[in-house]
């Protein structure tokens, strides 16, 4: 459902599409419901009437009308959706921040590319949500956290280490699958500082429901501090495909052959 305006540079357009579609569809619904009720009342069986009413068919003007109008509506919905999606999917050249997100049963790894000492990247390895005995039954402090700088262009590269997952931040009004052996991309500008919940949106095994994370959109300074804290903790470089469960994906080198055998 539409939330606060201006969460990312895409959310207002998506909200507009959603709200406008509902208004149009409710108007169609009101017309249809109105006509149904009207015909039920006006043409109801009256006292003393027997047999079937006059049977009518082949009213060309009406049939033409109820074929053409839905067709125009469908074309309209398609065109506006395609336009919105094309603008969302438009790659951002040279994004300010490039983050590789690996989905894994049942958590997330984040590689902040070209950051940290020497630009070799810093990384964060998440663990699956920890359950607790009391409400809210999840230890939010232990959730993997993706940190993004507000107002900067972001590219998220989506990868999977095992099965299909889906990267979903509900407040961003967009989700995309993470498929083993294939890289997917998301491009956006986070425009409002805050903490947003994220989750896996593709049933991926026993603890799919605990495959949660948080997104923290922070100021540029706080973002740099966070990157520095990862570097200080020794999480430099990136963690890549060597942790993937399947090492025989298309486009990957064949497994190394051990010598002396
Ligand atoms: Cu998953």
XYZ file of C-alpha atoms and ligand atoms in Angstrom:
262
model
C 0.000 0.000 0.000
C 1.207 3.559 -0.621
C 3.237 4.842 2.296
C 5.097 8.047 2.978
C 5.936 10.043 -0.146
C 9.508 10.377 -1.383
C 11.154 7.284 0.157
C 13.118 6.700 -3.054
C 13.126 8.548 -6.363
C 10.768 5.855 -7.741
C 8.138 5.540 -5.012
C 6.024 8.579 -5.936
C 5.611 7.384 -9.531
C 4.650 3.887 -8.398
C 2.192 5.294 -5.851
C 0.657 7.513 -8.550
C 0.190 4.528 -10.856
C -1.378 2.496 -8.046
C -3.784 5.188 -6.844
C -4.847 6.231 -10.355
C -5.457 2.599 -11.344
C -7.655 2.081 -8.287
C -9.678 5.227 -9.017
C -10.298 4.164 -12.627
C -11.165 0.600 -11.616
C -13.503 1.745 -8.830
C -15.339 3.998 -11.321
C -15.761 1.000 -13.638
C -16.883 -1.058 -10.636
C -19.433 1.573 -9.571
C -20.893 1.690 -13.099
C -21.135 -2.119 -13.255
C -22.572 -2.517 -9.747
C -25.004 0.333 -10.413
C -26.249 -1.246 -13.644
C -26.617 -4.647 -11.965
C -28.663 -3.208 -9.104
C -30.720 -1.059 -11.481
C -31.638 -4.030 -13.685
C -32.414 -6.174 -10.628
C -34.852 -3.576 -9.354
C -36.444 -2.422 -12.621
C -36.804 -5.860 -14.201
C -37.690 -7.832 -11.064
C -40.486 -10.379 -11.346
C -43.738 -8.734 -10.404
C -46.877 -10.248 -8.927
C -48.746 -12.439 -11.392
C -45.897 -12.696 -13.916
C -45.230 -16.204 -15.223
C -42.826 -17.771 -17.693
C -39.600 -16.227 -19.000
C -39.220 -12.535 -19.811
C -38.561 -11.473 -23.408
C -35.202 -12.953 -24.450
C -32.866 -10.441 -26.137
C -29.487 -10.910 -27.881
C -27.174 -9.381 -30.474
C -27.362 -5.756 -29.378
C -24.417 -4.621 -31.496
C -23.913 -1.115 -30.040
C -23.782 -2.468 -26.473
C -21.546 -5.416 -27.356
C -19.222 -3.107 -29.257
C -19.138 -0.758 -26.261
C -18.292 -3.409 -23.672
C -15.557 -4.865 -25.882
C -13.874 -1.611 -26.830
C -13.931 0.133 -23.440
C -12.128 -2.660 -21.500
C -9.680 -2.978 -24.384
C -8.828 0.728 -24.149
C -8.488 0.403 -20.358
C -6.104 -2.549 -20.697
C -3.969 -0.707 -23.265
C -3.892 2.315 -20.940
C -2.849 0.306 -17.877
C -0.224 -1.478 -19.921
C 1.227 1.730 -21.374
C 1.466 3.581 -18.040
C 2.908 0.507 -16.295
C 5.470 -0.061 -19.054
C 6.508 3.599 -18.930
C 6.931 3.528 -15.145
C 8.832 0.260 -15.221
C 11.125 1.446 -18.011
C 12.100 4.486 -15.948
C 12.676 2.342 -12.825
C 14.774 -0.178 -14.756
C 16.859 2.510 -16.453
C 20.481 1.836 -15.375
C 22.287 4.649 -13.556
C 25.700 5.161 -15.137
C 28.541 5.456 -12.613
C 26.422 5.184 -9.456
C 27.792 6.825 -6.294
C 27.384 3.571 -4.399
C 27.567 0.042 -5.740
C 26.584 -2.784 -3.430
C 26.545 -6.463 -4.197
C 23.876 -8.289 -2.215
C 24.111 -12.063 -1.947
C 21.046 -13.965 -0.809
C 21.764 -17.201 1.040
C 19.668 -19.636 3.041
C 18.583 -17.732 5.168
C 20.303 -14.398 5.304
C 22.227 -11.787 3.360
C 25.803 -10.774 2.567
C 26.603 -7.220 1.525
C 29.720 -6.224 -0.466
C 30.243 -2.462 -0.573
C 32.284 -2.290 -3.782
C 35.089 0.240 -4.342
C 34.971 1.403 -0.719
C 37.386 1.200 2.195
C 41.187 1.202 2.116
C 42.550 1.046 -1.449
C 39.006 0.838 -2.793
C 39.082 -2.946 -2.511
C 35.668 -2.980 -0.859
C 34.300 -3.815 2.568
C 31.776 -6.481 3.436
C 29.162 -7.511 5.949
C 27.972 -11.075 6.527
C 24.492 -11.438 7.954
C 22.891 -14.169 10.010
C 19.279 -15.291 9.941
C 16.840 -13.489 12.267
C 17.207 -14.612 15.871
C 13.948 -15.557 17.554
C 13.201 -14.519 21.125
C 10.588 -15.625 23.650
C 8.951 -12.232 24.083
C 7.225 -9.853 21.712
C 8.252 -8.890 19.018
C 9.846 -12.382 18.966
C 12.723 -11.199 16.760
C 16.000 -9.660 17.916
C 15.991 -6.602 15.666
C 19.471 -5.541 16.765
C 20.923 -8.761 15.355
C 19.344 -8.376 11.915
C 21.671 -7.865 8.961
C 21.734 -4.172 8.083
C 22.283 -2.615 4.688
C 23.468 0.979 5.060
C 22.785 3.469 2.255
C 23.704 7.163 1.964
C 20.717 9.481 1.497
C 20.411 11.363 -1.797
C 23.089 9.371 -3.620
C 22.655 7.132 -6.633
C 22.691 3.459 -5.693
C 23.156 0.320 -7.732
C 22.300 -2.960 -6.027
C 23.668 -6.067 -7.725
C 21.591 -9.069 -6.748
C 23.160 -12.529 -6.508
C 22.249 -15.824 -4.873
C 24.498 -18.363 -3.198
C 22.083 -21.298 -3.396
C 18.406 -21.112 -4.391
C 16.166 -18.349 -5.742
C 15.548 -15.551 -3.240
C 13.996 -12.134 -3.730
C 15.240 -8.782 -2.457
C 12.296 -6.836 -1.109
C 12.156 -3.598 0.853
C 8.379 -3.033 1.055
C 8.729 0.733 1.655
C 10.723 1.024 -1.598
C 7.689 -0.461 -3.433
C 9.886 -2.745 -5.533
C 11.299 -6.235 -5.360
C 13.500 -8.337 -7.567
C 14.529 -11.982 -7.682
C 18.018 -13.222 -6.858
C 18.818 -16.136 -9.125
C 21.846 -18.451 -8.850
C 24.173 -17.915 -11.810
C 22.508 -14.642 -12.869
C 23.090 -11.040 -11.790
C 20.077 -8.768 -11.419
C 20.257 -5.028 -10.825
C 18.292 -2.346 -9.027
C 18.933 1.382 -9.396
C 17.469 4.080 -7.178
C 18.160 7.081 -4.966
C 17.117 6.723 -1.305
C 15.646 10.119 -0.469
C 14.559 9.871 3.145
C 16.714 8.948 6.127
C 15.290 6.190 8.283
C 15.194 2.491 8.986
C 13.237 0.239 6.657
C 12.476 -3.451 6.959
C 13.597 -5.831 4.239
C 12.775 -9.456 3.634
C 13.118 -12.330 1.232
C 10.050 -12.524 -1.011
C 10.638 -15.902 -2.639
C 9.882 -19.060 -0.642
C 13.388 -20.450 -0.215
C 13.237 -23.191 2.388
C 12.614 -23.896 6.044
C 13.597 -20.530 7.516
C 12.469 -18.301 4.634
C 10.330 -16.317 7.092
C 13.450 -15.485 9.127
C 15.372 -14.199 6.110
C 15.009 -10.595 7.229
C 17.206 -7.521 7.101
C 17.055 -3.799 7.710
C 17.966 -0.902 5.468
C 19.334 2.180 7.179
C 19.353 5.306 5.041
C 21.805 7.718 6.670
C 23.725 10.923 5.955
C 26.899 10.789 3.848
C 29.042 11.239 6.973
C 27.346 8.411 8.831
C 27.723 6.241 5.749
C 31.468 6.922 5.608
C 31.718 6.190 9.345
C 29.935 2.885 8.816
C 32.254 1.899 5.947
C 35.220 2.846 8.130
C 33.878 0.737 11.010
C 33.715 -2.306 8.731
C 37.260 -1.628 7.517
C 38.481 -1.156 11.112
C 36.893 -4.462 12.077
C 38.900 -6.145 9.325
C 36.032 -6.778 6.926
C 37.982 -5.539 3.910
C 37.710 -6.941 0.415
C 34.626 -8.715 -0.851
C 33.181 -12.141 -0.252
C 32.349 -13.621 -3.581
C 31.308 -16.679 -5.475
C 33.649 -19.013 -3.602
C 30.938 -19.220 -0.909
C 28.230 -20.203 -3.392
C 26.805 -23.664 -2.854
C 26.778 -24.540 -6.548
C 30.196 -24.151 -8.112
C 29.142 -25.379 -11.553
C 26.925 -22.500 -12.722
C 27.022 -21.480 -16.398
C 29.759 -18.953 -17.036
C 31.876 -20.208 -14.138
C 35.291 -21.783 -14.525
C 35.422 -25.538 -14.206
C 36.428 -26.749 -10.735
C 40.186 -26.822 -10.352
C 41.763 -30.198 -11.027
C 44.036 -31.296 -8.221
C 47.557 -31.985 -9.326
C 49.391 -35.273 -8.691
C 46.300 -37.337 -9.188
Cu 15.177 -16.374 0.586
